[in-house]
PDB file of C-alpha atoms in Angstrom:
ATOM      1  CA  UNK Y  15     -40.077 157.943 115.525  1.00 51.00           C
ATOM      2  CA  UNK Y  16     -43.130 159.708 114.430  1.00 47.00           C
ATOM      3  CA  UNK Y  17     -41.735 160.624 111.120  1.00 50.00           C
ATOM      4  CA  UNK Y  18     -40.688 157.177 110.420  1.00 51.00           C
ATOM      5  CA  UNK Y  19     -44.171 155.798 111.231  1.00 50.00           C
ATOM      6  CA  UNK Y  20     -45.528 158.539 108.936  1.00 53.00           C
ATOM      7  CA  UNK Y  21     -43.216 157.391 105.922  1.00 56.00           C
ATOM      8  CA  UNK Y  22     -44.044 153.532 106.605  1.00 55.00           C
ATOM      9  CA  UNK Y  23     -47.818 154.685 105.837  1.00 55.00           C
ATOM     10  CA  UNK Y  24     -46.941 156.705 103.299  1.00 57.00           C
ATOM     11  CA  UNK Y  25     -45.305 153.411 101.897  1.00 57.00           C
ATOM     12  CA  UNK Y  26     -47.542 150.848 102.630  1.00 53.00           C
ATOM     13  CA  UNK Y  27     -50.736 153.191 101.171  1.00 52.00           C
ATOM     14  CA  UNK Y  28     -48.384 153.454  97.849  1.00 53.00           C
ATOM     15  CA  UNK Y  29     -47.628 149.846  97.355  1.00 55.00           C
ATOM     16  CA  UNK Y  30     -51.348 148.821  98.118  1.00 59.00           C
ATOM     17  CA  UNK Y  31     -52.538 151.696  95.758  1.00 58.00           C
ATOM     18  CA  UNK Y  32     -49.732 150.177  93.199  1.00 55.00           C
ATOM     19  CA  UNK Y  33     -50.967 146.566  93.569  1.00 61.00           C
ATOM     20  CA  UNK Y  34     -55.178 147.889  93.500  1.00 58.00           C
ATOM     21  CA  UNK Y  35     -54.503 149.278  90.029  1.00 57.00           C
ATOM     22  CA  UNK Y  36     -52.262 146.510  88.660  1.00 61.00           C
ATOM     23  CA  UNK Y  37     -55.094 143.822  89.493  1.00 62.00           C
ATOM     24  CA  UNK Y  38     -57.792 146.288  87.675  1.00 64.00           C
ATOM     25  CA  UNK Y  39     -55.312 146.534  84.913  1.00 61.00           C
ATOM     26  CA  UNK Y  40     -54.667 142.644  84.801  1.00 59.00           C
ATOM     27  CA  UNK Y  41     -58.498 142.231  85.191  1.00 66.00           C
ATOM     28  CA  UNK Y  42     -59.379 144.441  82.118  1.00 59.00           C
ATOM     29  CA  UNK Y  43     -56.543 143.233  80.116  1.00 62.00           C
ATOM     30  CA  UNK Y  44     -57.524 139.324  80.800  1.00 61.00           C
ATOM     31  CA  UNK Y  45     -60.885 140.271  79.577  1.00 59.00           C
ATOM     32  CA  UNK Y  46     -60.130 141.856  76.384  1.00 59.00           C
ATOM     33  CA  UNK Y  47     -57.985 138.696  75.317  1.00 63.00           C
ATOM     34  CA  UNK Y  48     -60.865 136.869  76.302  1.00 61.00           C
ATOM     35  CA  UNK Y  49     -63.358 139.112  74.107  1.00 64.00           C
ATOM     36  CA  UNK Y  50     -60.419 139.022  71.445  1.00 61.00           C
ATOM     37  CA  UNK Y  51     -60.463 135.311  71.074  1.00 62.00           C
ATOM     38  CA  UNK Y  52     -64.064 134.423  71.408  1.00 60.00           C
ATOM     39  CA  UNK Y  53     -64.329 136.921  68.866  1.00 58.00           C
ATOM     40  CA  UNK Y  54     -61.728 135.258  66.353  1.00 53.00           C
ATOM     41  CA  UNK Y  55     -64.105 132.050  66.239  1.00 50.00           C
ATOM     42  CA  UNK Y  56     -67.310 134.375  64.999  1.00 50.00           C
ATOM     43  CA  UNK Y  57     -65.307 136.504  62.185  1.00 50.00           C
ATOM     44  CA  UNK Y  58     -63.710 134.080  60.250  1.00 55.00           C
ATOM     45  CA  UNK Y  59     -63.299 134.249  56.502  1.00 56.00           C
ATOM     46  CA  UNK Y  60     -64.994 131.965  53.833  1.00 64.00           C
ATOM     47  CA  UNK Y  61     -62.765 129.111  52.925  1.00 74.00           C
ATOM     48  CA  UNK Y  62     -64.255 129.199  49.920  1.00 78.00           C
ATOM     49  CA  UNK Y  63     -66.529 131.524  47.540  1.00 92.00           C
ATOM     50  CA  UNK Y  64     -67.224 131.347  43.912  1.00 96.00           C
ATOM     51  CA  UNK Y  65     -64.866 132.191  40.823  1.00 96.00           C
ATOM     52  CA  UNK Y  66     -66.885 134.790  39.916  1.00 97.00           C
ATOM     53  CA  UNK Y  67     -66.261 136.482  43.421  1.00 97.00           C
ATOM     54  CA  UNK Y  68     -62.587 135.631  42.603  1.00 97.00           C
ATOM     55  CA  UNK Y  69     -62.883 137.244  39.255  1.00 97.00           C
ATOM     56  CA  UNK Y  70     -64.127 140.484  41.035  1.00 97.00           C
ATOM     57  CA  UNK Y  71     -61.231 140.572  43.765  1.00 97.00           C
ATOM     58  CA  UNK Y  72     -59.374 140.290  40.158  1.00 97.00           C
ATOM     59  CA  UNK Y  73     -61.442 143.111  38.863  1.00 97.00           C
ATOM     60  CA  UNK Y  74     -60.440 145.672  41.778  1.00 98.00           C
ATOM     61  CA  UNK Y  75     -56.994 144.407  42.049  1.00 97.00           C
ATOM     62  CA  UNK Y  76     -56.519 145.216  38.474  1.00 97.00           C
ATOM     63  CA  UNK Y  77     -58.581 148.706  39.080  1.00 97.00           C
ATOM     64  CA  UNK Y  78     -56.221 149.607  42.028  1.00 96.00           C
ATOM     65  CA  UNK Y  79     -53.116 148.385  39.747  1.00 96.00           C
ATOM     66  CA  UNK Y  80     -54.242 151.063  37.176  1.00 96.00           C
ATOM     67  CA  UNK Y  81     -54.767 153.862  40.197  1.00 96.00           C
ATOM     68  CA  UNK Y  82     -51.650 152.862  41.192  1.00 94.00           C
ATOM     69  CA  UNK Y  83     -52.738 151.804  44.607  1.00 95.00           C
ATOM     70  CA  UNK Y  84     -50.505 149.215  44.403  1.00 94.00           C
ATOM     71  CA  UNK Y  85     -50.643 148.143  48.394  1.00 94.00           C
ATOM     72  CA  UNK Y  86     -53.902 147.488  47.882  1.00 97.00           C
ATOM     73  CA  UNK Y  87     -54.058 145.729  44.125  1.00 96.00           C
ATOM     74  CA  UNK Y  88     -51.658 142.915  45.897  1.00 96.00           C
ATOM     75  CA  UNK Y  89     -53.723 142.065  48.969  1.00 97.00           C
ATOM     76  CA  UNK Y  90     -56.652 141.656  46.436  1.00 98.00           C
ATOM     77  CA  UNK Y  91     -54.648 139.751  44.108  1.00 97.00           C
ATOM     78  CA  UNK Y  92     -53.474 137.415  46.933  1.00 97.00           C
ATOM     79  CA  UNK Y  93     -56.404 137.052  48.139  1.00 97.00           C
ATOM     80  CA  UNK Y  94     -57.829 136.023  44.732  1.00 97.00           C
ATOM     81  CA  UNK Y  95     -55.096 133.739  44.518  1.00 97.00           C
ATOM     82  CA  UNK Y  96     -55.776 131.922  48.078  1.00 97.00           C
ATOM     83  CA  UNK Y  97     -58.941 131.647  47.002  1.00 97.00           C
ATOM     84  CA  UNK Y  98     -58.110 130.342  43.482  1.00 97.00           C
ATOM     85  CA  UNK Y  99     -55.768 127.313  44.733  1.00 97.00           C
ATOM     86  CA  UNK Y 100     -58.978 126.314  47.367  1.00 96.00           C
ATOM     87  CA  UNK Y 101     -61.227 126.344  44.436  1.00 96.00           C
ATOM     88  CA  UNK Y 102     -58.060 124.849  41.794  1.00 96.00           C
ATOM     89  CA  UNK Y 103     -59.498 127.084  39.032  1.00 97.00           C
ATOM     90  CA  UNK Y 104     -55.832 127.142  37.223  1.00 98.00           C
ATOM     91  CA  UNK Y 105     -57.149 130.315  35.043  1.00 98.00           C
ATOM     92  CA  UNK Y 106     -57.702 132.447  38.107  1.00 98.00           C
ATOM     93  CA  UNK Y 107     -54.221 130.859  39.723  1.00 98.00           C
ATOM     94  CA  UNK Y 108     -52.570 132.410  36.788  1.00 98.00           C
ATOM     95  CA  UNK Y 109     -54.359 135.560  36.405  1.00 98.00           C
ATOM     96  CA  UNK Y 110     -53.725 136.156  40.354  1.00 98.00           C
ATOM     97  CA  UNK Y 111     -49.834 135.602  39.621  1.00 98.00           C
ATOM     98  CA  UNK Y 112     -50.501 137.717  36.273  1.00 97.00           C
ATOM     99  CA  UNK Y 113     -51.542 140.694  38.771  1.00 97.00           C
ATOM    100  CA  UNK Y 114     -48.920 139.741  41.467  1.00 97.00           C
ATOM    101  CA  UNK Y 115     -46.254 140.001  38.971  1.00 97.00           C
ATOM    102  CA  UNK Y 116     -47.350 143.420  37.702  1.00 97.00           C
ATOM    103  CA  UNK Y 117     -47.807 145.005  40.606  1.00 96.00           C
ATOM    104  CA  UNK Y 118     -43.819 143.838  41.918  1.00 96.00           C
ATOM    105  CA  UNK Y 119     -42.440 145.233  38.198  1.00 95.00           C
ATOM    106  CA  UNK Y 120     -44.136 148.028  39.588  1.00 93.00           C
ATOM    107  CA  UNK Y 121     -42.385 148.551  43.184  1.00 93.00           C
ATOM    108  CA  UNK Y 122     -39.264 147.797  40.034  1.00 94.00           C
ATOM    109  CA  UNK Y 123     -38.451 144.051  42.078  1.00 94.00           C
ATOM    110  CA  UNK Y 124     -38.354 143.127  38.462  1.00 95.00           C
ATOM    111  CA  UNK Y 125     -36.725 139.837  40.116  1.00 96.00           C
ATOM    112  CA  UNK Y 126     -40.093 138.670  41.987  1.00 96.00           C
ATOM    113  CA  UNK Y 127     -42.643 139.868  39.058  1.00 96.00           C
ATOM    114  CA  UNK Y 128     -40.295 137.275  37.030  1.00 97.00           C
ATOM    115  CA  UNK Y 129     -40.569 134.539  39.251  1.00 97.00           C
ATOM    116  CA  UNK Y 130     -44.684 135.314  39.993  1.00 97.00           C
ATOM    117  CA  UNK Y 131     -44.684 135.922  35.832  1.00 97.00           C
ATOM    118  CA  UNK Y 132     -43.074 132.272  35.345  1.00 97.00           C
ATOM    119  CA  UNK Y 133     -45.487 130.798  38.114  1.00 97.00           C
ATOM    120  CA  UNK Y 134     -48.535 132.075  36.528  1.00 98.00           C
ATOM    121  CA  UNK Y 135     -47.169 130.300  32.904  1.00 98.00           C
ATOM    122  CA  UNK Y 136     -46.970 127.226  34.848  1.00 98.00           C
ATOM    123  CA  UNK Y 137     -50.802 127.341  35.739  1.00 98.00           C
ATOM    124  CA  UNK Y 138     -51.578 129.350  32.348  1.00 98.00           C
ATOM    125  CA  UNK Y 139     -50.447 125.869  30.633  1.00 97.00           C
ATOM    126  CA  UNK Y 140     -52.565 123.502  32.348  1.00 97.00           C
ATOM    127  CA  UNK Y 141     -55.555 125.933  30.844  1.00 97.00           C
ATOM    128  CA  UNK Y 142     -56.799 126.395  27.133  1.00 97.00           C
ATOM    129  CA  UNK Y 143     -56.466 129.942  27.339  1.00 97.00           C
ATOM    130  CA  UNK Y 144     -53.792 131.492  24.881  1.00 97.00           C
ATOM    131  CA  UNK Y 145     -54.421 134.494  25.434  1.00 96.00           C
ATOM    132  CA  UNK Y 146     -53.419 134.217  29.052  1.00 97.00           C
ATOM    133  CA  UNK Y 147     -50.766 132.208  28.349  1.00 97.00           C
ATOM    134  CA  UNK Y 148     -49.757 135.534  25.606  1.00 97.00           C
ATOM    135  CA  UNK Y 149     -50.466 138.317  28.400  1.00 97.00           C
ATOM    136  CA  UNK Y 150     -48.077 136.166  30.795  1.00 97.00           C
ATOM    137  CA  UNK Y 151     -45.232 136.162  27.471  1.00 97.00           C
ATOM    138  CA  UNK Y 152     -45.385 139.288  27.017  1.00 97.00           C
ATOM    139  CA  UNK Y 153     -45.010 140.439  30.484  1.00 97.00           C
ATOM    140  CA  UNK Y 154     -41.982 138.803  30.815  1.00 96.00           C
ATOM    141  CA  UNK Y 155     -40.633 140.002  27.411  1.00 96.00           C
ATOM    142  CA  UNK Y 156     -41.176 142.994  28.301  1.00 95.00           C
ATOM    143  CA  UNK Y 157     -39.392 143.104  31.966  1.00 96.00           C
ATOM    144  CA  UNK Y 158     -36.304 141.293  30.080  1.00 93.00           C
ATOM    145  CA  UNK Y 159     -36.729 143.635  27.202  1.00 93.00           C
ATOM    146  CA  UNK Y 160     -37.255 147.119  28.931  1.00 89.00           C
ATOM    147  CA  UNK Y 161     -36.083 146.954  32.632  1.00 81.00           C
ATOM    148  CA  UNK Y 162     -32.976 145.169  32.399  1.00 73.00           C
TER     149      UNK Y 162
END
């Protein structure tokens, strides 16, 4: 009867041991969401910044392109692009889908750097620019001429 007594406490002290560290765990987990989404309010991006700060993302995206970091010359070229439809500057628009389309000829989805080559035309036209309008041609010459 002793023994049984003996494994009872041995129980009991093992389930309230259990249940102590699952509050403290609860308790530190609750806080860090807390911290987490307090935090989310304070380090929010722009919604808007100036083309020339779009023309730099550009700028990098390009110089990662040419590095081939190509990971990281598409998150700056998106970027540039979110950016370029808040500020509707169609020149950037197209020279974001310009990059965008580059960078997916090179992962060879020659599919996708079509359809991003085609979208940057669209805004390309809306512009005076020829020569963006002749950099977005020739792309797409070029991925129906050489990679199909």
């Amino acid at each position: 009867n002793n023994c049984k007594k003996t494994n009872y406490n041995q129980k009991v002290l093992y389930f309230s041991t259990a249940k102590f560290f699952i509050i403290k765990m609860l308790k530190h987990i609750s806080l860090f969401l807390l911290l987490f989404y307090f935090n989310l309010g304070f380090t929010q991006v722009p919604d808007e910044i100036s083309d020339k700060e779009i023309s730099n993302l550009l700028s990098q995206s390009t110089k990662s392109l040419m590095n081939l970091d190509c990971d990281k010359s598409l998150n700056l070229a998106k970027e540039a692009l979110r950016y370029a439809h808040i500020n509707a500057n169609n020149e950037l628009i197209a020279k974001s889908y310009n990059l965008i389309g580059l960078n997916f000829e090179e992962f060879s989805d020659f599919q996708k750097a079509i359809g991003f080559y085609n979208l940057g035309l669209e805004y390309a036209n809306k512009t005076t620019n020829d020569t963006l309008k002749g950099w977005l041609e020739g792309n797409l010459g070029n991925v129906y001429c050489y990679r199909f």
